[in-house]
PDB file of C-alpha atoms in Angstrom:
ATOM      1  CA  MET S   1      15.344  34.302   2.368  1.00 53.00           C
ATOM      2  CA  PRO S   2      13.781  30.903   1.595  1.00 60.00           C
ATOM      3  CA  ASP S   3      15.145  28.826  -1.251  1.00 72.00           C
ATOM      4  CA  PRO S   4      12.633  29.210  -4.130  1.00 70.00           C
ATOM      5  CA  LYS S   5      13.298  25.611  -5.214  1.00 84.00           C
ATOM      6  CA  SER S   6      12.472  24.113  -1.827  1.00 92.00           C
ATOM      7  CA  LEU S   7       9.105  22.426  -1.336  1.00 95.00           C
ATOM      8  CA  THR S   8       6.849  22.390   1.707  1.00 97.00           C
ATOM      9  CA  LEU S   9       4.286  19.616   1.858  1.00 98.00           C
ATOM     10  CA  LEU S  10       1.584  18.927   4.430  1.00 99.00           C
ATOM     11  CA  ALA S  11       0.224  15.391   4.294  1.00 98.00           C
ATOM     12  CA  GLU S  12      -2.718  14.402   6.472  1.00 98.00           C
ATOM     13  CA  LEU S  13      -3.655  10.790   7.121  1.00 97.00           C
ATOM     14  CA  THR S  14      -6.985   9.818   8.669  1.00 97.00           C
ATOM     15  CA  PHE S  15      -7.205   6.339  10.130  1.00 96.00           C
ATOM     16  CA  ALA S  16     -10.345   4.280  10.680  1.00 95.00           C
ATOM     17  CA  GLU S  17      -9.262   3.751  14.308  1.00 93.00           C
ATOM     18  CA  PRO S  18      -6.839   5.599  16.593  1.00 91.00           C
ATOM     19  CA  ALA S  19      -3.203   4.987  15.701  1.00 80.00           C
ATOM     20  CA  ALA S  20      -2.270   1.653  17.300  1.00 84.00           C
ATOM     21  CA  GLU S  21       1.152   0.127  17.917  1.00 89.00           C
ATOM     22  CA  PRO S  22       1.790  -1.117  14.344  1.00 90.00           C
ATOM     23  CA  VAL S  23       1.039   2.367  12.994  1.00 91.00           C
ATOM     24  CA  LEU S  24       3.112   4.110  15.666  1.00 92.00           C
ATOM     25  CA  LEU S  25       6.077   1.808  14.972  1.00 95.00           C
ATOM     26  CA  ALA S  26       5.731   2.403  11.230  1.00 96.00           C
ATOM     27  CA  LEU S  27       5.578   6.163  11.849  1.00 95.00           C
ATOM     28  CA  ALA S  28       8.763   6.089  13.923  1.00 96.00           C
ATOM     29  CA  ALA S  29      10.553   4.006  11.282  1.00 97.00           C
ATOM     30  CA  VAL S  30       9.580   6.175   8.316  1.00 98.00           C
ATOM     31  CA  VAL S  31      10.400   9.407  10.151  1.00 98.00           C
ATOM     32  CA  GLY S  32      13.845   8.156  11.180  1.00 98.00           C
ATOM     33  CA  ALA S  33      14.729   6.858   7.718  1.00 98.00           C
ATOM     34  CA  THR S  34      13.347   9.896   5.904  1.00 98.00           C
ATOM     35  CA  ARG S  35      15.288  12.388   7.997  1.00 98.00           C
ATOM     36  CA  SER S  36      18.481  10.704   6.739  1.00 98.00           C
ATOM     37  CA  GLU S  37      17.565  11.147   3.077  1.00 98.00           C
ATOM     38  CA  PRO S  38      19.563  13.588   0.961  1.00 97.00           C
ATOM     39  CA  GLY S  39      17.458  16.664   0.332  1.00 97.00           C
ATOM     40  CA  CYS S  40      15.217  16.257   3.373  1.00 98.00           C
ATOM     41  CA  LEU S  41      15.194  19.566   5.239  1.00 97.00           C
ATOM     42  CA  GLU S  42      12.447  18.696   7.741  1.00 98.00           C
ATOM     43  CA  TYR S  43      10.137  15.731   8.246  1.00 98.00           C
ATOM     44  CA  ILE S  44       7.930  15.864  11.321  1.00 98.00           C
ATOM     45  CA  ALA S  45       4.911  13.722  12.181  1.00 97.00           C
ATOM     46  CA  HIS S  46       2.161  15.066  14.445  1.00 97.00           C
ATOM     47  CA  ILE S  47      -0.840  13.315  15.950  1.00 94.00           C
ATOM     48  CA  HIS S  48      -3.955  15.446  16.405  1.00 95.00           C
ATOM     49  CA  ALA S  49      -4.357  16.592  20.015  1.00 96.00           C
ATOM     50  CA  GLU S  50      -8.060  15.725  20.152  1.00 96.00           C
ATOM     51  CA  ASN S  51      -8.458  13.076  17.452  1.00 95.00           C
ATOM     52  CA  PRO S  52      -5.883  10.238  17.518  1.00 93.00           C
ATOM     53  CA  CYS S  53      -7.192   9.018  14.153  1.00 94.00           C
ATOM     54  CA  ARG S  54      -5.470  11.961  12.424  1.00 96.00           C
ATOM     55  CA  VAL S  55      -1.752  12.244  11.681  1.00 96.00           C
ATOM     56  CA  LEU S  56      -0.143  15.212   9.953  1.00 98.00           C
ATOM     57  CA  PHE S  57       3.274  15.242   8.295  1.00 98.00           C
ATOM     58  CA  TYR S  58       5.133  18.525   7.877  1.00 98.00           C
ATOM     59  CA  GLU S  59       7.747  18.023   5.160  1.00 98.00           C
ATOM     60  CA  ARG S  60      10.349  20.329   3.640  1.00 98.00           C
ATOM     61  CA  TRP S  61      12.480  19.226   0.694  1.00 98.00           C
ATOM     62  CA  GLN S  62      15.350  20.830  -1.216  1.00 96.00           C
ATOM     63  CA  GLY S  63      13.465  20.312  -4.446  1.00 95.00           C
ATOM     64  CA  GLN S  64      11.289  18.031  -6.535  1.00 95.00           C
ATOM     65  CA  ALA S  65      14.085  15.512  -7.152  1.00 97.00           C
ATOM     66  CA  ALA S  66      14.504  14.944  -3.405  1.00 97.00           C
ATOM     67  CA  LEU S  67      10.758  14.480  -2.949  1.00 97.00           C
ATOM     68  CA  ASP S  68      10.608  12.103  -5.928  1.00 97.00           C
ATOM     69  CA  ALA S  69      13.428  10.010  -4.424  1.00 98.00           C
ATOM     70  CA  HIS S  70      11.571   9.911  -1.106  1.00 98.00           C
ATOM     71  CA  ASN S  71       8.359   8.801  -2.815  1.00 97.00           C
ATOM     72  CA  ALA S  72      10.288   5.951  -4.477  1.00 98.00           C
ATOM     73  CA  SER S  73      12.078   4.854  -1.281  1.00 98.00           C
ATOM     74  CA  ALA S  74      11.748   1.381   0.207  1.00 98.00           C
ATOM     75  CA  HIS S  75      10.996   2.754   3.665  1.00 98.00           C
ATOM     76  CA  LEU S  76       8.048   4.796   2.377  1.00 98.00           C
ATOM     77  CA  ALA S  77       6.729   1.723   0.539  1.00 98.00           C
ATOM     78  CA  ALA S  78       6.993  -0.279   3.780  1.00 97.00           C
ATOM     79  CA  PHE S  79       5.165   2.489   5.652  1.00 97.00           C
ATOM     80  CA  ARG S  80       2.394   2.581   3.056  1.00 97.00           C
ATOM     81  CA  ALA S  81       2.000  -1.207   3.287  1.00 97.00           C
ATOM     82  CA  VAL S  82       1.341  -0.948   7.032  1.00 95.00           C
ATOM     83  CA  VAL S  83      -0.855   2.147   7.086  1.00 96.00           C
ATOM     84  CA  GLY S  84      -2.691   1.859   3.764  1.00 96.00           C
ATOM     85  CA  PRO S  85      -5.219  -0.766   4.890  1.00 96.00           C
ATOM     86  CA  ARG S  86      -5.889   1.211   8.079  1.00 96.00           C
ATOM     87  CA  LEU S  87      -6.768   4.508   6.376  1.00 97.00           C
ATOM     88  CA  ALA S  88     -10.352   5.763   6.465  1.00 97.00           C
ATOM     89  CA  ALA S  89      -9.773   8.030   3.445  1.00 97.00           C
ATOM     90  CA  PRO S  90      -7.053   8.773   0.897  1.00 97.00           C
ATOM     91  CA  PRO S  91      -4.210  10.954   2.207  1.00 97.00           C
ATOM     92  CA  GLN S  92      -4.758  14.693   1.809  1.00 98.00           C
ATOM     93  CA  LEU S  93      -1.685  16.382   0.308  1.00 97.00           C
ATOM     94  CA  GLY S  94      -1.017  20.081  -0.041  1.00 98.00           C
ATOM     95  CA  PHE S  95       2.004  22.034  -1.229  1.00 97.00           C
ATOM     96  CA  TRP S  96       2.650  25.391   0.438  1.00 95.00           C
ATOM     97  CA  LYS S  97       4.730  28.453  -0.402  1.00 89.00           C
ATOM     98  CA  ARG S  98       6.590  30.179   2.386  1.00 84.00           C
ATOM     99  CA  LEU S  99       5.893  33.851   3.004  1.00 83.00           C
ATOM    100  CA  GLY S 100       8.849  35.845   4.291  1.00 72.00           C
TER     101      GLY S 100
END
């Protein structure tokens, strides 16, 4: 049975141009650092199969405190500094509840 306190977040980023080397390096860095964070259950980045301008993060956290700590982390700030100017639109965030 899933932990009722855990959070599932899908975050979609849309870039003005296909993800280039600086973005791909920043993605690898933030994924590696985030997976080491306390309270991170899963953190997986996906690039759209047909549109390389779209990146989707699948995130699972033990609870709100873990997600808050992640959002305040230096590695996420560094990631945002690299990708922010390259975004075509604000990130789309959605929280999901697990069924079964």
